[in-house]
PDB file of C-alpha atoms in Angstrom:
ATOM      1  CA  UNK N   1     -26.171 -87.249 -78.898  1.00 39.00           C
ATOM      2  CA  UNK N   2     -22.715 -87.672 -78.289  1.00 42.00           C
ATOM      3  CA  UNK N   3     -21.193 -87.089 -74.688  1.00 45.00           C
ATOM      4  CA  UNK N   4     -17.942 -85.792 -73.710  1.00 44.00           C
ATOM      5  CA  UNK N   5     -16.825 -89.570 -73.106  1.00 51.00           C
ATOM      6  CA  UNK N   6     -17.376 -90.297 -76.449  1.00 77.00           C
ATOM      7  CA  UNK N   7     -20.596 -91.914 -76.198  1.00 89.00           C
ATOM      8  CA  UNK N   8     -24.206 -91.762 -77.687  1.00 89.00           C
ATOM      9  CA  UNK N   9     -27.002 -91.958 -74.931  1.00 91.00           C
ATOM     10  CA  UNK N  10     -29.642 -93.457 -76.862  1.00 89.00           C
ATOM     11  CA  UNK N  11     -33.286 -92.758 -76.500  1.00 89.00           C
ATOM     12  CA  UNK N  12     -33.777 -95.350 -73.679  1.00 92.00           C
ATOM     13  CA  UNK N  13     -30.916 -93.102 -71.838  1.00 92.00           C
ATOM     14  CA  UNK N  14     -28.264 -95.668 -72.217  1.00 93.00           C
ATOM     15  CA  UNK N  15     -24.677 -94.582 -73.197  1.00 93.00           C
ATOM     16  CA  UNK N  16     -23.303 -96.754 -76.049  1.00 94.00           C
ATOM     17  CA  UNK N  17     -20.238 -96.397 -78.217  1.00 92.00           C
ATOM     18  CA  UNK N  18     -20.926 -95.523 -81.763  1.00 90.00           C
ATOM     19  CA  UNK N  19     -20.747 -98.769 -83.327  1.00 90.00           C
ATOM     20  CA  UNK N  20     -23.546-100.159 -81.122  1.00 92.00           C
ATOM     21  CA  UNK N  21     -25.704 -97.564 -80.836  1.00 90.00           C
ATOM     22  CA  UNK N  22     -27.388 -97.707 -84.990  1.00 87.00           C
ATOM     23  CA  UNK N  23     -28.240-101.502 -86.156  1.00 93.00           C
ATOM     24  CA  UNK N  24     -30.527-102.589 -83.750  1.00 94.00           C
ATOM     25  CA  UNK N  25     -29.068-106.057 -84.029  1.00 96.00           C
ATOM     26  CA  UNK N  26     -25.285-104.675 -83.257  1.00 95.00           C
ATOM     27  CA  UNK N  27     -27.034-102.659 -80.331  1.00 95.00           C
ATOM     28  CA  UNK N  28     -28.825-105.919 -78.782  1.00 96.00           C
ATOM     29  CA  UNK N  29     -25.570-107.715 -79.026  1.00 97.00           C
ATOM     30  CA  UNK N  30     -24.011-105.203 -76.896  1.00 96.00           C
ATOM     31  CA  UNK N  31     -26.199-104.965 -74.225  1.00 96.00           C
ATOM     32  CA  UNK N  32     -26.618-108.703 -73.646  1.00 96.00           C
ATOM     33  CA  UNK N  33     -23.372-110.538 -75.523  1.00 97.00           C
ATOM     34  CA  UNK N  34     -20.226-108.509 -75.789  1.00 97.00           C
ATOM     35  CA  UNK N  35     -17.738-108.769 -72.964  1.00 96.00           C
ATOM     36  CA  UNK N  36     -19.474-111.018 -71.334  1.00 97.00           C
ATOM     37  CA  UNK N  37     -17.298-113.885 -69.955  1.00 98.00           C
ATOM     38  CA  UNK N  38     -17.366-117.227 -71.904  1.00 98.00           C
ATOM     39  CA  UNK N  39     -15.647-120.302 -70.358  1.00 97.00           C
ATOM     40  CA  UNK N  40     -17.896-122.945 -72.153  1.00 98.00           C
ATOM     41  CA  UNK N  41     -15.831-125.123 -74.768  1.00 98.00           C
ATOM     42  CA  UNK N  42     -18.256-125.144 -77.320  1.00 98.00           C
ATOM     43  CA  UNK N  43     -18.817-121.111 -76.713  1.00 98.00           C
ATOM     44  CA  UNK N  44     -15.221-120.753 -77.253  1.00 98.00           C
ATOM     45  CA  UNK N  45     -14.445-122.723 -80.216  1.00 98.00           C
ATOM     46  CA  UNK N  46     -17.609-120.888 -81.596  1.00 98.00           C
ATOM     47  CA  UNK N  47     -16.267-117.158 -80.591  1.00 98.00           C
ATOM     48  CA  UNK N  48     -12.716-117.966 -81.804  1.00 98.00           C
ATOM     49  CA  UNK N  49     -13.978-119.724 -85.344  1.00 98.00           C
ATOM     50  CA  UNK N  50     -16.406-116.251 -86.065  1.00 98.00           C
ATOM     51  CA  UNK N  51     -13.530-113.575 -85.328  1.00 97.00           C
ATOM     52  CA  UNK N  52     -11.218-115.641 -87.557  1.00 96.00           C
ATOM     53  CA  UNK N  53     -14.564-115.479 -90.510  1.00 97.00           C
ATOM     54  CA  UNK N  54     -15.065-111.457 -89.730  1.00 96.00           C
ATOM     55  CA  UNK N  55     -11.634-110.916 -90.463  1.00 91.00           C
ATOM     56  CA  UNK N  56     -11.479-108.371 -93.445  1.00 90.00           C
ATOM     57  CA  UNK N  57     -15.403-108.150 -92.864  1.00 94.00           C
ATOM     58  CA  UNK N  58     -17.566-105.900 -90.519  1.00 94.00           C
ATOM     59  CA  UNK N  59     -18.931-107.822 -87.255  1.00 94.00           C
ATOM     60  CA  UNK N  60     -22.227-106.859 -88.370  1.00 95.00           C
ATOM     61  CA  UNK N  61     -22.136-109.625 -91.528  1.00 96.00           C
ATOM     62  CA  UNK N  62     -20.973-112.221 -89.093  1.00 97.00           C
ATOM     63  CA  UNK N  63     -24.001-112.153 -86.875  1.00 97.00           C
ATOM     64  CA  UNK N  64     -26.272-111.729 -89.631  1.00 97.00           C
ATOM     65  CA  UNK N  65     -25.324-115.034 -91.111  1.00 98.00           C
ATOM     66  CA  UNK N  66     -24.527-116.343 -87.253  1.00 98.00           C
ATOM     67  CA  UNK N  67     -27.515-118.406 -87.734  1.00 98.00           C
ATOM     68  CA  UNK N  68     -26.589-120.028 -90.364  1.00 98.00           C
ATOM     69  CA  UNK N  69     -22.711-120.354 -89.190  1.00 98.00           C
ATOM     70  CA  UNK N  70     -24.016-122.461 -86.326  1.00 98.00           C
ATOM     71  CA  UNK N  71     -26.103-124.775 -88.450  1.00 98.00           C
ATOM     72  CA  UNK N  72     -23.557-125.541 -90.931  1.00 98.00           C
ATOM     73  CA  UNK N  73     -21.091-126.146 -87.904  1.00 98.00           C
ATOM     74  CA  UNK N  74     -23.402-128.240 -86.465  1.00 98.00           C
ATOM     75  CA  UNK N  75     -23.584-125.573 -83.371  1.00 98.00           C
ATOM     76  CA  UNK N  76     -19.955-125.383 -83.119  1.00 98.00           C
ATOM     77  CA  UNK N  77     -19.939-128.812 -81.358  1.00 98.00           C
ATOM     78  CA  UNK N  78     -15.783-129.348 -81.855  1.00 98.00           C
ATOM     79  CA  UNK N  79     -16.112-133.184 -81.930  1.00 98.00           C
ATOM     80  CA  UNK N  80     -18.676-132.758 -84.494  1.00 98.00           C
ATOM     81  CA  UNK N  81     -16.306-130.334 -86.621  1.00 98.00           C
ATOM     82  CA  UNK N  82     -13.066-132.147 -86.192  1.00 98.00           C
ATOM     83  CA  UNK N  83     -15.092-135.120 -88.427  1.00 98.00           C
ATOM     84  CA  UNK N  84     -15.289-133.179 -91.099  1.00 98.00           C
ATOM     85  CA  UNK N  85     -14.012-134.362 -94.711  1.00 98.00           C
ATOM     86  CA  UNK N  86     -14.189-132.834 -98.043  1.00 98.00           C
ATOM     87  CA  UNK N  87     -17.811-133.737 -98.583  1.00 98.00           C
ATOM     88  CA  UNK N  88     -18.472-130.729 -95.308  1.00 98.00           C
ATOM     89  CA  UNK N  89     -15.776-128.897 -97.364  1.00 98.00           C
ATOM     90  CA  UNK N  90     -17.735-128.712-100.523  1.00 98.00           C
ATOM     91  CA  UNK N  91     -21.195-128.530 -98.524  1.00 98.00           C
ATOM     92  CA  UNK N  92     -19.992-125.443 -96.948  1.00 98.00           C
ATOM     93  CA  UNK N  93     -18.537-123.754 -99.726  1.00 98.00           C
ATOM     94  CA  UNK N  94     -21.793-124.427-101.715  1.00 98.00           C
ATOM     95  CA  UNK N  95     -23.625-122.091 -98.389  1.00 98.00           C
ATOM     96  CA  UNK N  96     -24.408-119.143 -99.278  1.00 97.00           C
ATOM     97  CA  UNK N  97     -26.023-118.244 -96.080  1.00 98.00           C
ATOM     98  CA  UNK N  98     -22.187-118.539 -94.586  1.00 98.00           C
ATOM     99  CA  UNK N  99     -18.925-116.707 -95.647  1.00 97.00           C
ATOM    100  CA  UNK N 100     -17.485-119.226 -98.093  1.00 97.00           C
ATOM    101  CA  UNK N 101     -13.971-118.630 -97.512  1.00 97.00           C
ATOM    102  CA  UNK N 102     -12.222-122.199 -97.927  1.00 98.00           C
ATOM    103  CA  UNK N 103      -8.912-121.679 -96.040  1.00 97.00           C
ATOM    104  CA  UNK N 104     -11.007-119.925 -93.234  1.00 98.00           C
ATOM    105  CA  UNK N 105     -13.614-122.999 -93.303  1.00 98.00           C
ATOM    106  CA  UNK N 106     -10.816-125.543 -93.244  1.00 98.00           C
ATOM    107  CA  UNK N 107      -8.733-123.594 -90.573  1.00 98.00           C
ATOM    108  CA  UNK N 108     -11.954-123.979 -88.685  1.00 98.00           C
ATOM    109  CA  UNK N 109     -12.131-128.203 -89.143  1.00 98.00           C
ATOM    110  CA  UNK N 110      -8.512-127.648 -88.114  1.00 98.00           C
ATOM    111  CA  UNK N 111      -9.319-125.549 -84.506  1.00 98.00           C
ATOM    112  CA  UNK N 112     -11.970-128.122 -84.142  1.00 98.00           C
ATOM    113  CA  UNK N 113      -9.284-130.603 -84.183  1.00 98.00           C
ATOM    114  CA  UNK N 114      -7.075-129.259 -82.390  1.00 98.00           C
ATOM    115  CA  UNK N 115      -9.819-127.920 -79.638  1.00 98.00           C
ATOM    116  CA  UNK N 116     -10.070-131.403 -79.096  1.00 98.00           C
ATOM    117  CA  UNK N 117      -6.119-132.240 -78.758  1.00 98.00           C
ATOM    118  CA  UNK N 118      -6.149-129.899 -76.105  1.00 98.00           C
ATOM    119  CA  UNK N 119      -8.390-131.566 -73.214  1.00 98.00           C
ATOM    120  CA  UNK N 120      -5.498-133.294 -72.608  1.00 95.00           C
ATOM    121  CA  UNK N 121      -3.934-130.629 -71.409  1.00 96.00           C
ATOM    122  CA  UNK N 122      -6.289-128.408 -69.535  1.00 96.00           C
ATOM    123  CA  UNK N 123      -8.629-127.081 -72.190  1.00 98.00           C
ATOM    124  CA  UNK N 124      -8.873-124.509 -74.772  1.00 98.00           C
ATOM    125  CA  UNK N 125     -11.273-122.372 -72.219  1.00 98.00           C
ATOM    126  CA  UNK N 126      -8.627-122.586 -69.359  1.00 98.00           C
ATOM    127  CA  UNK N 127      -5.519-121.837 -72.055  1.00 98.00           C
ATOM    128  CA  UNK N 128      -7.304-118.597 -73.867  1.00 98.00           C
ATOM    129  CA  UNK N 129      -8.347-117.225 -69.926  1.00 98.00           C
ATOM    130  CA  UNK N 130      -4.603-117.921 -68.625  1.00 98.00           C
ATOM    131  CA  UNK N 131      -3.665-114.825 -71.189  1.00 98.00           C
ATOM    132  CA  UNK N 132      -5.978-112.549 -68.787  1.00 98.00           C
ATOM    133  CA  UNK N 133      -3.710-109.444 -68.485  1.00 97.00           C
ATOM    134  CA  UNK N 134      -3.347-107.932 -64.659  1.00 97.00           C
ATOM    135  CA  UNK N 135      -5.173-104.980 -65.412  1.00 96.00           C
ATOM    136  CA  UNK N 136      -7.760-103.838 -68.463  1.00 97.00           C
ATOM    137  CA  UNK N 137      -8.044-100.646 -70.629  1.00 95.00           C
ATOM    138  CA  UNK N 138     -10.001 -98.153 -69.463  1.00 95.00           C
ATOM    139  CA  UNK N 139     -10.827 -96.232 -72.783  1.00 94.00           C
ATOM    140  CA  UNK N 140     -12.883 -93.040 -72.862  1.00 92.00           C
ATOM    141  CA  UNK N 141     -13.153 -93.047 -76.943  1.00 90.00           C
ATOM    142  CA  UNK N 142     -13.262 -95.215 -79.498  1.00 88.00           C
ATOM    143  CA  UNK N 143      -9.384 -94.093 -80.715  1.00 89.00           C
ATOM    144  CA  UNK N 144      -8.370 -95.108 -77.176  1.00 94.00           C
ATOM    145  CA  UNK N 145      -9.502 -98.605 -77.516  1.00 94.00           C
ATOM    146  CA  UNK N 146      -5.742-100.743 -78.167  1.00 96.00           C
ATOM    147  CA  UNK N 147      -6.440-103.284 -81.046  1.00 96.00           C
ATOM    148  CA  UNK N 148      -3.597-105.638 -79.445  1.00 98.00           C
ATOM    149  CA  UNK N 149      -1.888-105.837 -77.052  1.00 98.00           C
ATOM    150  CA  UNK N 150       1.132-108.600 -75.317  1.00 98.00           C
ATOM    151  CA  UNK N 151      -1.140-110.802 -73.835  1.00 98.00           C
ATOM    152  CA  UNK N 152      -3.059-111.435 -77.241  1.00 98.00           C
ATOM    153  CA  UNK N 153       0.016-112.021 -79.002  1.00 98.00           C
ATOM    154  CA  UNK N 154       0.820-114.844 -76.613  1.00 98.00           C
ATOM    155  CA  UNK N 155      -2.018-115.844 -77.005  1.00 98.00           C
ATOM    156  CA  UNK N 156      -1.614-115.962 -80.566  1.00 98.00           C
ATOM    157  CA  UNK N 157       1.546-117.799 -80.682  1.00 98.00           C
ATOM    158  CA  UNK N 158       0.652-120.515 -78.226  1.00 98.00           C
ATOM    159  CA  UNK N 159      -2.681-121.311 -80.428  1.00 98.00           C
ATOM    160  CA  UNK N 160      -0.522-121.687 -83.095  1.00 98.00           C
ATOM    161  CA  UNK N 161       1.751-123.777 -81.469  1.00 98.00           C
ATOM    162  CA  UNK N 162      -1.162-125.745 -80.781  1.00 98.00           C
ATOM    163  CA  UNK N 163      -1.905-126.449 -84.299  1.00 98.00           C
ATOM    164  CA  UNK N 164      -4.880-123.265 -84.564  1.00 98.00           C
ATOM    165  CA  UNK N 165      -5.139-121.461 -87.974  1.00 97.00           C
ATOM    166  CA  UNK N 166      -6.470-117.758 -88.396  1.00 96.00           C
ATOM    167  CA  UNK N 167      -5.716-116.713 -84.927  1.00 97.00           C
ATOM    168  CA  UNK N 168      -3.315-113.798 -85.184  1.00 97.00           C
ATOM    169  CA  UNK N 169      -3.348-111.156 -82.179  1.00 98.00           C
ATOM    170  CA  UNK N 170      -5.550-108.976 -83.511  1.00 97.00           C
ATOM    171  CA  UNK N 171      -7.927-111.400 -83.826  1.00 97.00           C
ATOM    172  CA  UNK N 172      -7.285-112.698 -80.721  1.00 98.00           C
ATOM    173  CA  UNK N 173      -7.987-109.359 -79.163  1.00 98.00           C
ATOM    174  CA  UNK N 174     -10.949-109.024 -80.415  1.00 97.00           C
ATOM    175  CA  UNK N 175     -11.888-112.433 -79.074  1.00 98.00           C
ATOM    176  CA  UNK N 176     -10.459-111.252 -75.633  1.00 98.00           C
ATOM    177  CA  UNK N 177     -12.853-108.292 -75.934  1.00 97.00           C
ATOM    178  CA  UNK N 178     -15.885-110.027 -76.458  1.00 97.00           C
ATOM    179  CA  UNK N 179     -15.445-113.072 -74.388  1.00 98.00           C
ATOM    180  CA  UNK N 180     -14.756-110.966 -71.429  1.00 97.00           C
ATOM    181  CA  UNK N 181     -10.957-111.522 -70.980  1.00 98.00           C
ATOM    182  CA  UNK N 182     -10.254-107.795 -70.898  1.00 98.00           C
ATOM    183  CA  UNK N 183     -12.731-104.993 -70.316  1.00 97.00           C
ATOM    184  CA  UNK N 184     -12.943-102.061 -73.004  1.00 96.00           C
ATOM    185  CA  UNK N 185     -16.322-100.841 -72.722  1.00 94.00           C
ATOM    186  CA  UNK N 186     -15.264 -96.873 -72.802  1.00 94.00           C
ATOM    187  CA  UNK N 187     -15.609 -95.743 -69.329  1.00 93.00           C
ATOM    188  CA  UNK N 188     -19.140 -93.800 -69.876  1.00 91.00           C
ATOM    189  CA  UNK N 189     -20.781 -97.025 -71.245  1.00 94.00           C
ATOM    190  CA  UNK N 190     -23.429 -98.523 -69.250  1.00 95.00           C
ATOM    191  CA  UNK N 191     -21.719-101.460 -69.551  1.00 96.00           C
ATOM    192  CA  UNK N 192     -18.369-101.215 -68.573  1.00 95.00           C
ATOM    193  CA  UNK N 193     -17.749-103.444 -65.673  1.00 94.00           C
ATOM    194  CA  UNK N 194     -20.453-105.339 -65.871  1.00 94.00           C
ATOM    195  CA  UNK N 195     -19.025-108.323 -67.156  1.00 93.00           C
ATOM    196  CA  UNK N 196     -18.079-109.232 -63.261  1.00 92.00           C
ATOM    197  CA  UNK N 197     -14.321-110.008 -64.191  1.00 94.00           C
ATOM    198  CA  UNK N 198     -12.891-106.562 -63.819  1.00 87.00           C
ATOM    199  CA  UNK N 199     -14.723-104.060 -61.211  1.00 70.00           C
TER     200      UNK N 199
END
């Protein structure tokens, strides 16, 4: 059923947003992943390279074939990625477990690369966190939920400047969403807040 705050409580009584409360694999991924804060390197370069691969796709392909992403990244490990050469290339594009998307695979060996380039200069972890906004939506529905906002076009610019591919700021919202950087579980979610960054 749908609630006022444009939720569905689910059998187990637990409100959800539409979009997680169907595919029991989109559901799971709510209650344990999304929002959650990420501040790992290898985490990151992993979050960032599958919300530049959903783009134009539902999230719901991307961790179906997140498995197989993370074997033919070699578990996102960004030393292991920035090695790449045209033989990975051509091994990747032959994957069909993955999506075989060639400028999205090589912008990929490319954020590997330049994931690397950047512990030099504080991180990639520390530099996507610095765009934490002073305050977080607080959406009731789904239509309230922004799908950019200033902070993730900053962000957006400065990856770029950094030599990162495929990271434009709606992407990048989307990766501040899940990784925790801003909060927009709608307010009658049973997980809004919970991430620990925003209370």
């Amino acid at each position: 059923m749908v609630s006022d705050e444009g939720v569905v409580v689910g059998e187990d009584g637990l409100a959800r947003p539409v979009w997680a409360s169907r595919d029991p694999l989109l559901r799971d991924y709510y209650d344990t992943e999304w929002g959650m804060p990420v501040r790992d390197e290898r985490g990151m370069f992993e979050r960032i390279s599958l919300e530049a691969f959903q783009s134009g796709l539902s999230w719901a392909t991307i961790l179906r074939k997140r498995p197989a992403f993370r074997e033919a990244f070699r578990g996102f490990d960004p030393d292991v990625v920035a090695g790449f050469d045209a033989d990975d290339v051509a091994r990747l594009m032959a994957d069909a477990g993955i999506v075989r998307n060639r400028r999205k695979i090589n912008a990929t060996i490319g954020n590997a690369r330049a994931t690397v380039a950047l512990r030099d200069d504080g991180g990639l972890v520390d530099l996507v966190w610095s765009f934490r906004p002073p305050t977080t939506p607080e959406p009731v529905t789904f239509a309230d939920v922004p799908t950019v906002s200033d902070e993730s076009k900053a962000l957006a610019k400065e990856l770029r400047r950094r030599g990162f591919a495929h990271v434009g700021p709606t992407t990048m919202f989307a990766l501040m969403e899940a990784i925790g950087v801003v909060d927009t579980h709608l307010v009658g979610s049973h997980r809004r807040g919970t991430s620990g960054v925003w209370c």
